[in-house]
Amino acid sequence: MTKKLVIANWKMNPASGKEAETLFTDVENGLTLLKKTEVIICVPFLYLNILKSANRQTKKIILGAQNVFYEEKGAFTGEISPLMLDNLGIKYVILGHSERRALGETNLDINKKIKSALSFGLIPIVCVGDKERDENHEYFNFVKIQVEECLNGVKKDLLGKIIIAYEPVWALSTTEGRKDATPVDSREMVIFIRKILTDKFGVNTKLPRIIYGGSVNEKNALEFLTNGGVEGVLVGGASLNPEKFLEIISIAEKI
Ligand code: 13P
């Protein structure tokens, strides 16, 4: 049985290493032995080393990053390379988050990052998602282009290592005028993404695991995990609250 994924995206939070340690430890201390769930917490680069060298990385929680550059080393001021993450023992990295796309990251940039990350043995958590829903269902095409362009040229045998996070931008907790996405919205898109992948890579290819993100909390996690067609959730806002995040993990563990 594959384990359910509960992934936290702390985004640009919290404000200090001390607070990061407290938040991490609060979650860690609240965890019992997990049999059916894999917990990954993706933190700002600055805190990776702090949380690692404070020896906080137990078998219960795995640390991840929120971005990585595609080059290995050199004159790329301000960037972090996959080699650096690999040398630090970091395995997971969020790529193509809508908040980075809003800052100008393109499908082509994300594609280069995915291929580079995979070549270093990192596991990319690739975010895709429509910005709005329209009556003509153009949003399906929007996601199709994201999936195809982001995964262009990825080796068939590495495809199964990837995690795809379907995150409809209109459902994120921080989107102005947001709406709730339903497990049906999620399931529909998951089926569609699988079809795109099968068409592109062939039927005999191990497909990525697909998870859902967008205002996941302790109240709706069960619904998404049981009826959303996904193998896990990507949690933003609620992951900054240890009680709420622990509740989501315990829901995943009980399914
Ligand atoms: P929220 O859970 O705050 O909507 O954030 C989702 C997200 O962007 C995770 O990557």
CSV table of C-alpha atoms and ligand atoms in Angstrom, one decimal:
chain,number,residue,atom,x,y,z
A,1,MET,CA,0.0,0.0,0.0
A,2,THR,CA,1.4,3.4,-0.9
A,3,LYS,CA,1.3,5.9,2.0
A,4,LYS,CA,-0.9,9.0,2.0
A,5,LEU,CA,1.1,12.2,1.6
A,6,VAL,CA,0.5,15.1,3.9
A,7,ILE,CA,2.8,17.9,2.8
A,8,ALA,CA,3.1,21.3,4.4
A,9,ASN,CA,4.1,24.4,2.5
A,10,TRP,CA,5.1,27.0,5.1
A,11,LYS,CA,5.6,29.5,2.3
A,12,MET,CA,7.5,32.6,3.6
A,13,ASN,CA,6.8,31.8,7.2
A,14,PRO,CA,7.6,32.0,10.1
A,15,ALA,CA,9.7,35.1,10.7
A,16,SER,CA,12.7,33.5,12.6
A,17,GLY,CA,14.6,30.3,13.0
A,18,LYS,CA,13.5,30.1,16.6
A,19,GLU,CA,9.9,30.2,15.6
A,20,ALA,CA,10.5,27.6,12.9
A,21,GLU,CA,12.1,25.3,15.4
A,22,THR,CA,9.1,25.7,17.8
A,23,LEU,CA,6.6,25.1,15.0
A,24,PHE,CA,8.5,22.1,13.8
A,25,THR,CA,9.0,20.6,17.3
A,26,ASP,CA,5.3,21.2,18.1
A,27,VAL,CA,4.3,19.1,15.1
A,28,GLU,CA,7.0,16.5,15.8
A,29,ASN,CA,6.1,16.1,19.4
A,30,GLY,CA,2.4,15.6,18.5
A,31,LEU,CA,3.1,12.8,16.2
A,32,THR,CA,2.6,9.2,17.0
A,33,LEU,CA,4.1,6.4,15.0
A,34,LEU,CA,2.8,6.8,11.5
A,35,LYS,CA,2.0,3.7,9.5
A,36,LYS,CA,0.0,5.0,6.6
A,37,THR,CA,1.1,8.5,6.1
A,38,GLU,CA,4.2,10.3,5.0
A,39,VAL,CA,4.6,13.8,6.4
A,40,ILE,CA,6.8,16.3,4.5
A,41,ILE,CA,7.3,19.9,5.6
A,42,CYS,CA,8.6,22.3,3.0
A,43,VAL,CA,10.3,25.2,4.7
A,44,PRO,CA,12.1,28.4,3.6
A,45,PHE,CA,15.8,27.6,2.5
A,46,LEU,CA,17.1,29.4,5.6
A,47,TYR,CA,15.5,27.0,8.0
A,48,LEU,CA,16.5,23.7,6.2
A,49,ASN,CA,19.9,23.8,7.8
A,50,ILE,CA,18.6,25.0,11.2
A,51,LEU,CA,16.0,22.2,11.4
A,52,LYS,CA,18.4,19.6,10.2
A,53,SER,CA,21.4,20.5,12.3
A,54,ALA,CA,19.2,20.9,15.3
A,55,ASN,CA,18.8,17.2,14.6
A,56,ARG,CA,15.1,17.6,14.3
A,57,GLN,CA,14.7,15.5,11.2
A,58,THR,CA,13.5,12.2,12.6
A,59,LYS,CA,11.9,9.4,10.7
A,60,LYS,CA,8.6,11.0,11.4
A,61,ILE,CA,8.9,14.1,9.3
A,62,ILE,CA,10.8,14.7,6.1
A,63,LEU,CA,12.1,18.2,5.3
A,64,GLY,CA,11.6,19.7,1.8
A,65,ALA,CA,12.4,22.9,0.0
A,66,GLN,CA,10.0,25.3,-1.8
A,67,ASN,CA,12.1,25.9,-4.9
A,68,VAL,CA,15.4,25.1,-6.6
A,69,PHE,CA,17.4,26.4,-9.5
A,70,TYR,CA,18.3,24.3,-12.5
A,71,GLU,CA,22.0,24.9,-12.7
A,72,GLU,CA,24.4,23.0,-10.5
A,73,LYS,CA,26.8,25.8,-9.6
A,74,GLY,CA,28.2,29.1,-10.8
A,75,ALA,CA,27.3,32.7,-11.3
A,76,PHE,CA,23.7,32.7,-10.4
A,77,THR,CA,23.4,35.2,-7.6
A,78,GLY,CA,20.6,34.4,-5.1
A,79,GLU,CA,19.9,30.9,-6.4
A,80,ILE,CA,20.1,27.6,-4.6
A,81,SER,CA,21.2,24.6,-6.6
A,82,PRO,CA,19.9,21.0,-6.6
A,83,LEU,CA,23.4,19.9,-5.7
A,84,MET,CA,23.3,22.0,-2.6
A,85,LEU,CA,19.9,20.5,-1.6
A,86,ASP,CA,21.2,17.0,-2.3
A,87,ASN,CA,24.4,17.6,-0.2
A,88,LEU,CA,22.2,18.7,2.6
A,89,GLY,CA,20.2,15.5,2.4
A,90,ILE,CA,17.0,17.2,1.2
A,91,LYS,CA,14.9,15.0,-1.0
A,92,TYR,CA,11.7,16.9,-1.8
A,93,VAL,CA,11.2,20.2,-3.5
A,94,ILE,CA,8.1,22.1,-4.4
A,95,LEU,CA,8.3,23.4,-8.0
A,96,GLY,CA,6.1,25.7,-10.1
A,97,HIS,CA,4.0,26.9,-7.2
A,98,SER,CA,1.3,29.4,-8.4
A,99,GLU,CA,2.9,32.1,-6.2
A,100,ARG,CA,6.2,31.7,-8.0
A,101,ARG,CA,4.4,31.6,-11.4
A,102,ALA,CA,2.8,34.9,-10.4
A,103,LEU,CA,6.3,36.3,-10.0
A,104,GLY,CA,7.2,35.3,-13.5
A,105,GLU,CA,8.2,31.7,-13.4
A,106,THR,CA,7.2,30.0,-16.7
A,107,ASN,CA,6.4,26.4,-17.6
A,108,LEU,CA,9.8,26.3,-19.4
A,109,ASP,CA,11.7,27.4,-16.2
A,110,ILE,CA,9.7,24.8,-14.2
A,111,ASN,CA,10.5,22.2,-16.8
A,112,LYS,CA,14.2,22.8,-16.5
A,113,LYS,CA,14.0,22.8,-12.8
A,114,ILE,CA,12.1,19.5,-12.7
A,115,LYS,CA,14.6,17.8,-15.0
A,116,SER,CA,17.6,19.1,-13.1
A,117,ALA,CA,16.1,18.1,-9.7
A,118,LEU,CA,15.3,14.6,-11.0
A,119,SER,CA,18.9,14.2,-12.2
A,120,PHE,CA,20.1,14.9,-8.6
A,121,GLY,CA,17.6,12.3,-7.3
A,122,LEU,CA,15.4,15.0,-5.8
A,123,ILE,CA,11.6,14.4,-5.8
A,124,PRO,CA,9.8,17.4,-7.4
A,125,ILE,CA,6.3,18.3,-6.1
A,126,VAL,CA,5.1,20.0,-9.2
A,127,CYS,CA,2.2,22.4,-8.7
A,128,VAL,CA,-0.3,23.0,-11.5
A,129,GLY,CA,-3.7,24.7,-11.3
A,130,ASP,CA,-6.3,26.9,-13.1
A,131,LYS,CA,-6.5,30.5,-12.1
A,132,GLU,CA,-10.3,30.7,-12.7
A,133,ARG,CA,-13.2,28.6,-13.8
A,134,ASP,CA,-15.0,29.5,-17.0
A,135,GLU,CA,-18.2,28.3,-18.5
A,136,ASN,CA,-16.4,26.9,-21.6
A,137,HIS,CA,-14.2,24.7,-19.5
A,138,GLU,CA,-11.1,26.4,-20.9
A,139,TYR,CA,-9.4,25.8,-17.6
A,140,PHE,CA,-8.9,22.1,-18.5
A,141,ASN,CA,-6.8,23.3,-21.5
A,142,PHE,CA,-4.9,25.7,-19.2
A,143,VAL,CA,-3.9,22.8,-16.9
A,144,LYS,CA,-3.2,20.5,-19.9
A,145,ILE,CA,-0.6,23.0,-21.2
A,146,GLN,CA,1.0,23.4,-17.7
A,147,VAL,CA,1.3,19.6,-17.3
A,148,GLU,CA,2.6,19.0,-20.9
A,149,GLU,CA,5.1,21.9,-20.9
A,150,CYS,CA,6.3,21.3,-17.4
A,151,LEU,CA,7.0,17.6,-18.0
A,152,ASN,CA,8.3,17.8,-21.5
A,153,GLY,CA,11.3,15.6,-22.0
A,154,VAL,CA,11.1,14.0,-18.6
A,155,LYS,CA,12.4,10.5,-18.9
A,156,LYS,CA,9.6,7.9,-18.8
A,157,ASP,CA,11.3,5.9,-16.0
A,158,LEU,CA,11.6,9.0,-13.8
A,159,LEU,CA,8.0,10.1,-14.2
A,160,GLY,CA,6.7,7.9,-11.4
A,161,LYS,CA,9.0,9.7,-8.9
A,162,ILE,CA,7.2,13.0,-9.4
A,163,ILE,CA,4.4,14.2,-7.2
A,164,ILE,CA,1.9,16.5,-8.9
A,165,ALA,CA,-0.1,18.9,-6.7
A,166,TYR,CA,-3.3,20.1,-8.2
A,167,GLU,CA,-3.8,23.5,-6.7
A,168,PRO,CA,-6.6,25.6,-8.2
A,169,VAL,CA,-5.5,29.2,-7.5
A,170,TRP,CA,-9.1,30.4,-7.0
A,171,ALA,CA,-9.4,28.0,-4.0
A,172,LEU,CA,-6.2,29.0,-2.1
A,173,SER,CA,-6.8,30.5,1.3
A,174,THR,CA,-5.0,33.6,0.4
A,175,THR,CA,-6.7,34.3,-3.0
A,176,GLU,CA,-8.9,37.4,-2.8
A,177,GLY,CA,-12.6,36.5,-3.4
A,178,ARG,CA,-11.7,32.8,-3.2
A,179,LYS,CA,-14.2,30.0,-3.6
A,180,ASP,CA,-14.2,26.5,-2.1
A,181,ALA,CA,-13.1,23.7,-4.4
A,182,THR,CA,-14.9,20.5,-3.9
A,183,PRO,CA,-13.6,16.9,-3.9
A,184,VAL,CA,-15.5,16.5,-7.2
A,185,ASP,CA,-13.5,19.4,-8.7
A,186,SER,CA,-10.4,17.6,-7.5
A,187,ARG,CA,-11.3,14.2,-8.7
A,188,GLU,CA,-12.3,15.4,-12.1
A,189,MET,CA,-9.0,17.2,-12.6
A,190,VAL,CA,-7.0,14.2,-11.3
A,191,ILE,CA,-8.7,11.9,-13.9
A,192,PHE,CA,-7.9,14.5,-16.6
A,193,ILE,CA,-4.3,14.9,-15.6
A,194,ARG,CA,-3.8,11.1,-15.6
A,195,LYS,CA,-5.3,11.1,-19.1
A,196,ILE,CA,-2.9,13.8,-20.3
A,197,LEU,CA,0.0,11.8,-18.8
A,198,THR,CA,-1.0,8.5,-20.4
A,199,ASP,CA,-1.5,10.2,-23.8
A,200,LYS,CA,2.0,11.8,-23.5
A,201,PHE,CA,4.0,9.0,-21.9
A,202,GLY,CA,2.1,5.8,-22.9
A,203,VAL,CA,-0.1,3.4,-20.9
A,204,ASN,CA,2.7,1.4,-19.5
A,205,THR,CA,4.4,4.2,-17.6
A,206,LYS,CA,4.3,4.6,-13.9
A,207,LEU,CA,2.5,7.8,-13.3
A,208,PRO,CA,3.2,10.5,-10.7
A,209,ARG,CA,1.2,10.5,-7.5
A,210,ILE,CA,-1.3,13.3,-7.5
A,211,ILE,CA,-2.3,15.3,-4.4
A,212,TYR,CA,-4.7,18.2,-3.8
A,213,GLY,CA,-3.9,21.7,-2.4
A,214,GLY,CA,-6.1,24.7,-1.8
A,215,SER,CA,-7.4,25.7,1.7
A,216,VAL,CA,-7.1,22.1,3.0
A,217,ASN,CA,-7.8,22.1,6.7
A,218,GLU,CA,-8.9,19.8,9.5
A,219,LYS,CA,-12.5,20.2,8.5
A,220,ASN,CA,-12.3,19.3,4.8
A,221,ALA,CA,-9.2,17.0,4.7
A,222,LEU,CA,-11.3,13.8,5.1
A,223,GLU,CA,-13.5,14.7,2.1
A,224,PHE,CA,-10.6,15.4,-0.2
A,225,LEU,CA,-8.6,12.3,0.9
A,226,THR,CA,-11.6,10.0,0.5
A,227,ASN,CA,-13.5,11.5,-2.5
A,228,GLY,CA,-11.0,13.8,-4.2
A,229,GLY,CA,-9.2,11.0,-6.1
A,230,VAL,CA,-5.9,12.0,-4.6
A,231,GLU,CA,-3.1,10.3,-2.7
A,232,GLY,CA,-2.5,13.2,-0.4
A,233,VAL,CA,-2.8,16.9,0.4
A,234,LEU,CA,-0.6,20.0,0.2
A,235,VAL,CA,-1.4,22.3,3.1
A,236,GLY,CA,-0.6,26.0,3.2
A,237,GLY,CA,-2.1,28.1,5.9
A,238,ALA,CA,-3.3,25.3,8.2
A,239,SER,CA,0.2,23.9,8.3
A,240,LEU,CA,1.3,26.9,10.3
A,241,ASN,CA,-1.0,25.8,13.1
A,242,PRO,CA,0.4,22.6,14.8
A,243,GLU,CA,-3.0,21.5,16.2
A,244,LYS,CA,-4.7,21.8,12.8
A,245,PHE,CA,-1.8,20.2,10.9
A,246,LEU,CA,-1.6,17.3,13.4
A,247,GLU,CA,-5.4,16.8,13.0
A,248,ILE,CA,-5.0,16.6,9.2
A,249,ILE,CA,-2.2,14.0,9.6
A,250,SER,CA,-4.3,12.0,12.0
A,251,ILE,CA,-7.2,12.0,9.6
A,252,ALA,CA,-4.9,10.7,6.8
A,253,GLU,CA,-3.6,8.1,9.1
A,254,LYS,CA,-7.1,6.8,10.0
A,255,ILE,CA,-8.3,6.3,6.4
B,1,13P,P1,-3.6,27.2,1.5
B,1,13P,O1,-3.8,25.9,2.1
B,1,13P,O2,-3.3,28.3,2.5
B,1,13P,O3,-4.7,27.5,0.6
B,1,13P,O4,-2.3,27.1,0.5
B,1,13P,C1,-2.2,26.1,-0.4
B,1,13P,C2,-0.9,26.1,-1.0
B,1,13P,O5,-0.6,27.0,-1.8
B,1,13P,C3,0.0,25.0,-0.7
B,1,13P,O6,1.1,25.0,-1.6
